[in-house]
């Protein structure tokens, strides 16, 4: 920024602060540093690209009316705005590339209505608190539960999950966030001089889902619920990783008919040292593990299938039982938490996000996984998640990869693509270069409506061109 530009920016920030008087606001450097980061440090590539990027003010509204005042003030002063929930995104989604205002949404944390089958809530509520509220609510005897949550359930917000997430724990039973009916209402505040409140229903929800907060500030959501199940957190060990995968494929195909589970995760035995201090004999390095959350009503059939594949059970506990023993829930051994387990002890790892083709009735090509294991040796350590989406069953690879530089990382990515795996590149920060692959024109058209000046999380979508911005 030139001297003139920075004086102009300082004037704008001052005018912004005056316009939002009464709403919590801070320029404390330590807070700005903390609120400008997420979990992009998983990727050494992103670490370099995002180094030094920082917001200039943090605001924390507590009502939708206050969000509207912040949005209006940002639009009038043409200040960039980045919405932040729990800050657990892996791709720098809430790292402000062009400074400006960070809107901490966690003050909007109310549950507004619980009915049999659905909940209406504010976007900044922690998913853990939302889950507790729907479980305790008397709308359904025995309580209800969310259809899915990220493995960061305890520290992520529901709005951040919808704006930045994909699926996770629960996906093997209920599909991904995008599937019809899982989210039935999203309410957004637009970033205009006179902000509007827009409610999106049905397929229109996709205009905002996974848009990284680039096209409207989500204030409320309605989500589907199901009757609560007291899931059994389960670990079984298999004689080979291929055996663990075979079990996973067969169990996943049986979900909804003979089996019921909320999580199925296969973890290569080479992860065991990273689990040792917590899980000890439950995951020693002489077996490949399947972490699962199993409906107690079908535990007998689960164990039968496990034994058919040569598995042996090392843990079967409910969440309160785990807590009493100081153990983490199975979902914190899954999804991106598996990589976190390794990174806590060894920062030389990074990971990949891949999808393996699924043949109905058979599952993924386990020989292909074996060939990949032979090809990479200890450079790549395997981890597969099992899930489903509107099209059927699916398996996501989340392997650990030793980081030997960007060139080698992309060589491994290209080899996975040549193997027929789809790679959701987690070493980039734009929506399109990651999972989306193409520009979602419906999201960009909605951005023209909800963020006509192009101020929201600038730089995160390649589909937005400066020429689109209203002066
Ligand atoms: C250990 C670990 C495990 C994870 N497991 C999973 C997983 O299982 N499944 C999965 O999908 N993801 C997973 N993630 C990624 C991430 O945790 C999820 O996407 C999470 O739900 C993000 O929520 P958050 O509140 O932290 O959002 P943030 O990181 O704060 O925000 C994410 C994005 O959403 C935008 N945003 C946030 N709130 C709003 C709002 N109210 N309105 C508009 N935009 C908004 C932000 O600007 C940002 O672009 C994991 C990450 C880690 C580090």
Coordinates of C-alpha atoms and ligand atoms in Angstrom, one line a residue:
X1 CA 0.0 0.0 0.0
X2 CA 1.3 3.5 -0.8
X3 CA 1.3 6.2 1.9
X4 CA -1.9 7.7 0.4
X5 CA -3.6 4.4 0.2
X6 CA -2.8 3.6 3.8
X7 CA -4.0 7.0 5.0
X8 CA -7.3 6.4 3.1
X9 CA -7.6 2.9 4.6
X10 CA -7.0 4.4 8.1
X11 CA -9.7 7.0 7.5
X12 CA -12.1 4.3 6.3
X13 CA -11.4 2.1 9.3
X14 CA -12.1 5.0 11.6
X15 CA -15.4 5.8 9.8
X16 CA -16.3 2.1 10.0
X17 CA -15.6 2.0 13.8
X18 CA -17.8 5.1 14.3
X19 CA -20.6 3.6 12.3
X20 CA -20.6 0.4 14.4
X21 CA -20.3 2.1 17.8
X22 CA -21.6 -0.2 20.5
X23 CA -20.6 -3.5 18.7
X24 CA -17.5 -5.3 20.1
X25 CA -14.5 -4.3 18.0
X26 CA -10.8 -4.7 18.5
X27 CA -7.5 -3.9 16.7
X28 CA -5.4 -5.7 19.3
X29 CA -2.4 -7.2 17.3
X30 CA -2.4 -10.5 19.2
X31 CA -6.2 -11.0 18.6
X32 CA -5.8 -10.0 14.9
X33 CA -3.0 -12.5 14.5
X34 CA -5.0 -15.3 16.1
X35 CA -8.2 -14.5 14.2
X36 CA -6.4 -14.3 10.8
X37 CA -5.3 -17.9 11.0
X38 CA -7.0 -21.3 10.4
X39 CA -5.6 -24.8 10.0
X40 CA -4.0 -24.0 6.6
X41 CA -0.7 -24.9 8.4
X42 CA -1.5 -28.5 7.5
X43 CA -0.1 -27.6 4.1
X44 CA 3.5 -26.3 3.8
X45 CA 2.5 -24.9 0.4
X46 CA -0.3 -22.8 1.9
X47 CA 1.8 -21.7 4.8
X48 CA 4.1 -19.9 2.4
X49 CA 1.3 -18.4 0.3
X50 CA -0.6 -17.1 3.4
X51 CA 2.3 -16.0 5.5
X52 CA 1.7 -12.5 6.9
X53 CA -1.9 -12.1 5.7
X54 CA -3.8 -10.4 8.4
X55 CA -7.1 -8.5 9.1
X56 CA -7.1 -5.0 10.5
X57 CA -10.1 -5.1 12.8
X58 CA -12.1 -7.9 14.5
X59 CA -15.8 -7.3 15.1
X60 CA -18.1 -9.5 17.1
X61 CA -21.8 -8.8 16.6
X62 CA -24.3 -10.7 18.7
X63 CA -27.5 -10.2 16.7
X64 CA -28.6 -10.2 13.1
X65 CA -29.3 -6.4 13.5
X66 CA -25.7 -5.9 14.5
X67 CA -24.5 -8.0 11.5
X68 CA -26.6 -5.7 9.2
X69 CA -24.9 -2.6 10.7
X70 CA -21.4 -4.2 10.2
X71 CA -22.3 -5.1 6.6
X72 CA -23.6 -1.6 5.8
X73 CA -20.5 0.1 7.3
X74 CA -18.2 -2.2 5.3
X75 CA -20.0 -1.6 2.1
X76 CA -20.1 2.2 2.6
X77 CA -16.3 2.2 3.4
X78 CA -15.5 -0.4 0.7
X79 CA -13.7 -2.5 3.3
X80 CA -13.0 -6.2 2.7
X81 CA -14.8 -8.5 5.1
X82 CA -14.0 -12.0 6.1
X83 CA -16.5 -14.0 8.1
X84 CA -15.0 -16.3 10.8
X85 CA -16.5 -19.1 12.8
X86 CA -14.3 -21.5 14.6
X87 CA -11.4 -20.9 12.2
X88 CA -10.8 -24.7 11.6
X89 CA -10.8 -24.6 7.8
X90 CA -7.9 -26.4 6.2
X91 CA -7.4 -24.2 3.1
X92 CA -7.0 -20.7 4.5
X93 CA -10.7 -20.1 4.0
X94 CA -10.8 -17.5 6.7
X95 CA -7.4 -16.0 6.2
X96 CA -8.0 -12.4 4.9
X97 CA -5.9 -12.0 1.8
X98 CA -6.6 -8.2 1.6
X99 CA -6.8 -7.2 5.2
X100 CA -10.0 -5.4 6.3
X101 CA -12.6 -6.5 8.8
X102 CA -12.9 -10.0 10.3
X103 CA -16.4 -10.7 11.4
X104 CA -16.4 -13.2 14.2
X105 CA -19.8 -14.8 14.0
X106 CA -19.7 -16.8 17.2
X107 CA -21.8 -14.2 19.0
X108 CA -24.8 -15.4 17.0
X109 CA -25.2 -18.7 18.9
X110 CA -28.9 -19.2 19.6
X111 CA -31.1 -22.2 18.9
X112 CA -34.3 -20.7 17.6
X113 CA -36.7 -23.6 17.1
X114 CA -36.6 -27.4 17.4
X115 CA -39.2 -29.6 15.8
X116 CA -39.4 -33.3 15.1
X117 CA -37.0 -33.6 12.2
X118 CA -35.5 -30.1 12.1
X119 CA -33.7 -27.3 13.9
X120 CA -33.6 -23.6 13.1
X121 CA -30.5 -22.0 14.6
X122 CA -28.1 -19.1 14.3
X123 CA -24.9 -19.6 12.3
X124 CA -22.3 -19.0 14.9
X125 CA -23.3 -21.7 17.4
X126 CA -20.7 -24.4 18.0
X127 CA -21.8 -27.7 16.5
X128 CA -21.3 -29.3 19.9
X129 CA -23.7 -26.9 21.6
X130 CA -26.2 -27.4 18.8
X131 CA -26.0 -31.2 19.1
X132 CA -26.5 -30.9 22.9
X133 CA -29.5 -28.7 22.4
X134 CA -31.3 -30.9 19.9
X135 CA -30.5 -34.0 22.0
X136 CA -32.0 -32.4 25.2
X137 CA -35.0 -30.9 23.5
X138 CA -38.3 -32.7 24.3
X139 CA -39.7 -32.4 20.7
X140 CA -38.9 -36.1 20.3
X141 CA -38.6 -38.5 23.3
X142 CA -35.0 -39.6 23.6
X143 CA -33.8 -36.5 21.7
X144 CA -32.6 -35.9 18.2
X145 CA -29.2 -35.6 16.5
X146 CA -27.6 -33.8 13.6
X147 CA -27.1 -35.8 10.4
X148 CA -23.4 -35.1 10.2
X149 CA -20.6 -32.9 11.6
X150 CA -16.9 -32.4 10.9
X151 CA -14.5 -34.2 13.3
X152 CA -14.0 -30.6 14.7
X153 CA -17.5 -30.9 16.1
X154 CA -16.4 -29.4 19.5
X155 CA -14.7 -26.2 18.1
X156 CA -16.3 -25.5 14.7
X157 CA -19.5 -23.5 14.1
X158 CA -22.5 -24.8 12.1
X159 CA -22.3 -21.8 9.7
X160 CA -18.6 -22.4 9.1
X161 CA -19.3 -26.1 8.3
X162 CA -22.0 -25.1 5.7
X163 CA -19.8 -22.3 4.2
X164 CA -16.5 -24.2 4.3
X165 CA -17.2 -27.9 4.8
X166 CA -18.4 -30.9 2.9
X167 CA -19.5 -33.8 5.1
X168 CA -17.8 -35.9 7.7
X169 CA -18.9 -38.0 10.7
X170 CA -22.4 -39.1 9.8
X171 CA -21.8 -39.1 6.0
X172 CA -21.7 -42.9 5.8
X173 CA -25.3 -42.9 7.1
X174 CA -26.8 -39.6 5.8
X175 CA -24.8 -38.4 2.8
X176 CA -23.0 -35.1 2.4
X177 CA -24.2 -31.5 3.2
X178 CA -25.0 -30.9 -0.4
X179 CA -27.5 -33.8 -0.6
X180 CA -31.2 -32.6 -0.9
X181 CA -33.0 -32.0 2.4
X182 CA -29.9 -32.1 4.7
X183 CA -30.0 -28.2 4.9
X184 CA -33.4 -26.7 4.1
X185 CA -32.9 -23.0 4.8
X186 CA -30.0 -20.6 4.7
X187 CA -30.5 -17.0 5.6
X188 CA -27.9 -14.4 4.5
X189 CA -27.3 -10.7 5.0
X190 CA -26.0 -9.0 1.9
X191 CA -22.9 -6.7 1.9
X192 CA -24.5 -3.5 0.6
X193 CA -25.0 0.0 1.8
X194 CA -28.5 -1.0 2.6
X195 CA -28.1 -4.7 3.4
X196 CA -30.9 -7.1 2.6
X197 CA -31.8 -10.3 4.3
X198 CA -32.3 -13.1 1.8
X199 CA -33.7 -16.6 2.6
X200 CA -32.6 -19.5 0.3
X201 CA -34.5 -22.8 0.2
X202 CA -34.2 -26.1 -1.6
X203 CA -31.7 -26.2 -4.5
X204 CA -30.9 -22.5 -4.0
X205 CA -29.0 -23.4 -0.9
X206 CA -26.1 -24.5 -3.2
X207 CA -25.6 -20.9 -4.1
X208 CA -24.0 -20.3 -0.7
X209 CA -23.0 -23.8 0.5
X210 CA -19.2 -24.2 0.3
X211 CA -18.8 -20.7 -1.1
X212 CA -16.2 -19.8 1.6
X213 CA -18.1 -16.8 2.8
X214 CA -17.7 -15.0 -0.5
X215 CA -21.4 -14.3 -1.2
X216 CA -23.4 -13.3 1.9
X217 CA -23.1 -13.5 5.7
X218 CA -25.0 -16.6 6.9
X219 CA -27.0 -15.7 10.0
X220 CA -29.5 -18.6 10.2
X221 CA -29.9 -22.2 9.0
X222 CA -32.5 -24.9 9.2
X223 CA -31.0 -28.4 9.3
X224 CA -32.5 -31.9 9.2
X225 CA -32.4 -34.0 12.4
X226 CA -32.9 -37.7 13.1
X227 CA -33.8 -39.5 16.4
X228 CA -30.7 -39.7 18.6
X229 CA -28.7 -42.9 18.8
X230 CA -26.3 -43.8 21.6
X231 CA -23.5 -44.7 19.2
X232 CA -20.9 -47.2 20.3
X233 CA -17.3 -46.0 19.5
X234 CA -15.6 -49.0 18.2
X235 CA -12.1 -50.1 17.2
X236 CA -11.2 -53.3 15.5
X237 CA -7.8 -54.4 14.2
X238 CA -7.3 -56.4 11.0
X239 CA -4.3 -58.5 9.8
X240 CA -3.8 -56.3 6.7
X241 CA -4.8 -52.9 5.5
X242 CA -6.5 -54.6 2.6
X243 CA -8.6 -56.6 5.1
X244 CA -9.6 -53.4 6.9
X245 CA -10.6 -51.9 3.5
X246 CA -12.6 -55.0 2.6
X247 CA -14.5 -54.8 5.8
X248 CA -15.1 -51.1 5.3
X249 CA -16.5 -51.6 1.8
X250 CA -18.8 -54.4 2.8
X251 CA -20.0 -52.6 5.9
X252 CA -20.6 -49.4 4.0
X253 CA -22.8 -51.2 1.4
X254 CA -24.8 -52.7 4.2
X255 CA -25.6 -49.3 6.0
X256 CA -29.4 -48.8 5.9
X257 CA -30.2 -52.5 5.4
X258 CA -28.5 -54.9 7.8
X259 CA -26.1 -52.5 9.5
X260 CA -26.2 -49.0 10.9
X261 CA -23.2 -46.8 11.6
X262 CA -22.3 -43.1 11.8
X263 CA -18.6 -43.4 11.0
X264 CA -16.4 -46.0 9.3
X265 CA -12.7 -45.1 9.0
X266 CA -9.8 -47.3 8.0
X267 CA -6.4 -46.3 9.4
X268 CA -3.0 -47.9 8.3
X269 CA -1.0 -49.5 11.2
X270 CA 1.8 -47.0 10.6
X271 CA -0.4 -44.4 12.3
X272 CA -0.4 -46.4 15.5
X273 CA 2.6 -44.6 17.2
X274 CA 0.7 -41.3 16.9
X275 CA -2.3 -42.9 18.7
X276 CA -0.2 -44.7 21.3
X277 CA -0.2 -42.3 24.2
X278 CA -4.0 -42.2 24.2
X279 CA -5.1 -45.5 22.8
X280 CA -2.2 -47.8 23.7
X281 CA -3.2 -51.5 23.4
X282 CA -6.4 -50.5 21.5
X283 CA -4.3 -49.5 18.5
X284 CA -0.9 -51.2 18.6
X285 CA 1.3 -51.3 15.5
X286 CA 0.6 -54.9 14.7
X287 CA -2.8 -54.4 13.1
X288 CA -4.6 -52.0 10.7
X289 CA -7.5 -50.3 12.4
X290 CA -11.2 -49.6 11.6
X291 CA -12.6 -46.8 13.8
X292 CA -16.4 -46.7 13.8
X293 CA -19.5 -45.5 15.5
X294 CA -22.0 -48.3 15.5
X295 CA -25.7 -48.5 16.4
X296 CA -25.8 -50.7 19.5
X297 CA -28.9 -52.4 18.0
X298 CA -26.7 -54.0 15.3
X299 CA -23.5 -54.5 17.2
X300 CA -23.9 -58.3 17.0
X301 CA -24.0 -58.3 13.2
X302 CA -21.1 -55.7 13.1
X303 CA -19.0 -58.1 15.2
X304 CA -19.9 -61.1 13.0
X305 CA -18.8 -59.2 9.8
X306 CA -15.6 -58.1 11.6
X307 CA -14.7 -61.7 12.5
X308 CA -15.4 -62.8 8.9
X309 CA -12.7 -60.4 7.8
X310 CA -10.3 -61.5 10.5
X311 CA -10.8 -58.5 12.8
X312 CA -10.6 -58.4 16.5
X313 CA -12.3 -55.8 18.7
X314 CA -10.2 -53.6 21.0
X315 CA -12.7 -51.0 22.0
X316 CA -16.5 -50.7 22.2
X317 CA -17.6 -47.7 24.4
X318 CA -20.3 -45.1 24.4
X319 CA -19.3 -41.4 24.4
X320 CA -19.9 -41.0 28.2
X321 CA -17.8 -44.2 28.8
X322 CA -15.0 -42.8 26.6
X323 CA -15.0 -39.5 28.5
X324 CA -14.9 -41.3 31.8
X325 CA -11.7 -43.1 30.6
X326 CA -10.2 -39.9 29.2
X327 CA -10.3 -41.2 25.6
X328 CA -11.3 -39.2 22.5
X329 CA -14.4 -40.1 20.6
X330 CA -13.8 -42.2 17.4
X331 CA -14.6 -39.3 15.2
X332 CA -11.6 -37.5 16.6
X333 CA -9.5 -40.4 15.2
X334 CA -11.1 -39.8 11.7
X335 CA -11.3 -37.4 8.8
X336 CA -8.8 -34.6 9.2
X337 CA -8.2 -35.4 12.8
X338 CA -6.2 -38.5 11.8
X339 CA -3.6 -36.2 10.1
X340 CA -3.7 -33.9 13.2
X341 CA -2.7 -36.9 15.4
X342 CA 0.4 -37.3 13.2
X343 CA 1.2 -33.6 12.9
X344 CA 1.1 -33.1 16.6
X345 CA 4.2 -35.3 16.8
X346 CA 5.9 -34.8 13.4
X347 CA 5.5 -31.6 11.4
X348 CA 7.2 -33.1 8.3
X349 CA 3.8 -34.7 7.3
X350 CA 1.1 -33.2 5.1
X351 CA -1.8 -34.9 3.5
X352 CA -3.9 -35.4 0.4
X353 CA -7.7 -35.6 -0.2
X354 CA -8.7 -38.1 -2.8
X355 CA -11.8 -40.0 -3.9
X356 CA -11.6 -43.6 -5.1
X357 CA -14.0 -44.9 -7.8
X358 CA -16.7 -47.2 -6.2
X359 CA -18.1 -50.2 -8.0
X360 CA -21.6 -51.0 -6.5
X361 CA -21.6 -54.4 -4.8
X362 CA -17.8 -54.4 -4.7
X363 CA -16.5 -51.1 -3.3
X364 CA -13.1 -49.6 -4.2
X365 CA -10.3 -51.3 -6.0
X366 CA -8.2 -52.6 -3.1
X367 CA -5.5 -53.9 -5.4
X368 CA -5.0 -50.3 -6.5
X369 CA -4.5 -49.2 -2.9
X370 CA -2.0 -52.0 -2.4
X371 CA -0.1 -50.9 -5.6
X372 CA 0.0 -47.3 -4.3
X373 CA 1.3 -48.6 -0.9
X374 CA 4.0 -50.5 -2.7
X375 CA 4.8 -47.6 -4.9
X376 CA 5.3 -45.0 -2.1
X377 CA 6.5 -47.2 0.8
X378 CA 6.9 -45.0 3.9
X379 CA 6.5 -41.8 2.0
X380 CA 2.6 -42.2 2.1
X381 CA 0.6 -43.7 4.9
X382 CA -2.9 -44.8 4.1
X383 CA -6.2 -43.6 5.7
X384 CA -9.7 -44.1 4.0
X385 CA -13.0 -42.7 5.0
X386 CA -16.2 -44.4 4.0
X387 CA -19.3 -42.5 3.1
X388 CA -22.2 -42.0 0.8
X389 CA -23.7 -39.2 -1.3
X390 CA -26.9 -38.9 -3.4
X391 CA -25.2 -41.2 -6.0
X392 CA -24.3 -44.0 -3.7
X393 CA -21.3 -45.2 -1.7
X394 CA -18.0 -43.5 -1.8
X395 CA -14.5 -43.7 -0.2
X396 CA -12.3 -40.8 0.4
X397 CA -8.5 -41.2 0.8
X398 CA -6.8 -38.9 3.4
X399 CA -3.3 -40.3 3.3
X400 CA -0.4 -38.8 5.1
X401 CA 2.3 -37.6 2.8
X402 CA 6.0 -36.9 3.7
X403 CA 6.6 -33.4 2.4
X404 CA 9.7 -33.3 0.1
X405 CA 8.7 -30.1 -1.6
X406 CA 5.9 -28.8 -3.8
X407 CA 7.2 -30.5 -7.0
X408 CA 7.2 -34.0 -5.4
X409 CA 3.7 -33.4 -3.8
X410 CA 2.2 -32.5 -7.2
X411 CA 4.0 -35.6 -8.7
X412 CA 2.1 -37.7 -6.2
X413 CA -1.1 -35.9 -7.0
X414 CA -0.7 -36.5 -10.7
X415 CA 0.0 -40.2 -10.0
X416 CA -3.2 -40.5 -8.0
X417 CA -5.1 -38.9 -10.9
X418 CA -3.5 -41.3 -13.3
X419 CA -4.7 -44.1 -11.0
X420 CA -8.3 -42.9 -11.5
X421 CA -8.6 -41.1 -8.2
X422 CA -10.2 -37.7 -8.0
X423 CA -8.0 -35.3 -6.0
X424 CA -9.6 -32.4 -4.0
X425 CA -6.4 -30.3 -3.8
X426 CA -6.0 -29.1 -0.2
X427 CA -2.9 -27.1 -1.0
X428 CA -4.7 -24.2 -2.7
X429 CA -7.0 -21.6 -1.2
X430 CA -9.5 -20.9 -4.0
X431 CA -12.8 -22.8 -4.2
X432 CA -12.2 -23.7 -7.8
X433 CA -8.7 -25.0 -7.5
X434 CA -9.7 -27.2 -4.6
X435 CA -12.7 -29.5 -4.7
X436 CA -15.0 -27.6 -7.1
X437 CA -12.7 -27.8 -10.2
X438 CA -15.0 -25.5 -12.2
X439 CA -16.4 -22.1 -11.6
X440 CA -19.9 -22.4 -10.1
X441 CA -21.8 -19.7 -12.1
X442 CA -24.8 -19.9 -9.8
X443 CA -22.6 -18.9 -6.9
X444 CA -21.0 -16.1 -8.8
X445 CA -24.4 -14.8 -10.0
X446 CA -25.5 -14.8 -6.3
X447 CA -22.3 -13.0 -5.4
X448 CA -23.3 -10.2 -7.8
X449 CA -26.5 -9.9 -5.7
X450 CA -25.2 -10.5 -2.2
X451 CA -21.8 -8.8 -2.5
X452 CA -22.0 -6.4 -5.5
X453 CA -18.8 -4.6 -4.6
X454 CA -16.7 -7.8 -4.3
X455 CA -15.7 -7.2 -0.7
X456 CA -16.3 -10.6 0.8
X457 CA -13.3 -12.8 1.4
X458 CA -11.6 -11.4 -1.7
X459 CA -9.3 -13.7 -3.6
X460 CA -11.0 -16.9 -2.7
X461 CA -13.0 -17.4 -5.8
X462 CA -11.5 -17.3 -9.3
X463 CA -15.0 -16.9 -10.8
X464 CA -15.3 -13.3 -9.5
X465 CA -13.7 -10.8 -11.9
X466 CA -12.9 -7.1 -10.8
X467 CA -15.1 -6.0 -13.7
X468 CA -18.2 -7.5 -12.0
X469 CA -17.8 -5.1 -9.0
X470 CA -20.3 -2.3 -8.7
X471 CA -18.4 1.0 -8.2
Ligands
LIG1 C1 -8.8 -31.5 12.5 C2 -9.8 -31.1 11.5 C3 -10.8 -31.9 11.1 C4 -11.8 -31.6 10.1 N1 -12.7 -32.4 9.7 C5 -13.6 -32.1 8.8 C6 -14.7 -33.0 8.4 O1 -14.8 -34.0 8.9 N2 -15.5 -32.5 7.4 C7 -15.4 -31.3 6.8 O2 -16.2 -31.0 6.0 N3 -14.4 -30.4 7.2 C8 -13.5 -30.8 8.1 N4 -12.6 -29.9 8.5 C9 -12.6 -28.6 8.0 C10 -13.3 -27.6 9.0 O3 -13.2 -28.0 10.3 C11 -14.8 -27.6 8.7 O4 -15.0 -27.1 7.4 C12 -15.5 -26.8 9.7 O5 -16.8 -27.1 9.7 C13 -15.4 -25.3 9.6 O6 -16.1 -24.6 10.6 P1 -15.6 -23.3 11.3 O7 -16.6 -22.8 12.2 O8 -14.2 -23.6 11.9 O9 -15.4 -22.4 10.0 P2 -14.3 -21.4 9.6 O10 -13.0 -22.1 9.4 O11 -14.3 -20.3 10.6 O12 -14.8 -20.8 8.2 C14 -14.8 -21.7 7.1 C15 -15.3 -20.8 5.9 O13 -16.6 -20.5 6.1 C16 -16.8 -19.1 6.1 N5 -17.8 -18.8 7.1 C17 -17.8 -19.1 8.4 N6 -18.9 -18.7 8.9 C18 -19.7 -18.1 8.0 C19 -21.0 -17.5 8.0 N7 -21.7 -17.4 9.1 N8 -21.4 -16.9 6.8 C20 -20.6 -17.0 5.7 N9 -19.4 -17.6 5.7 C21 -19.0 -18.1 6.8 C22 -15.4 -18.5 6.4 O14 -15.2 -17.2 5.8 C23 -14.5 -19.5 5.8 O15 -14.4 -19.2 4.4 C24 -11.6 -30.3 9.5 C25 -10.6 -29.4 9.9 C26 -9.7 -29.8 10.9 C27 -8.6 -28.9 11.2

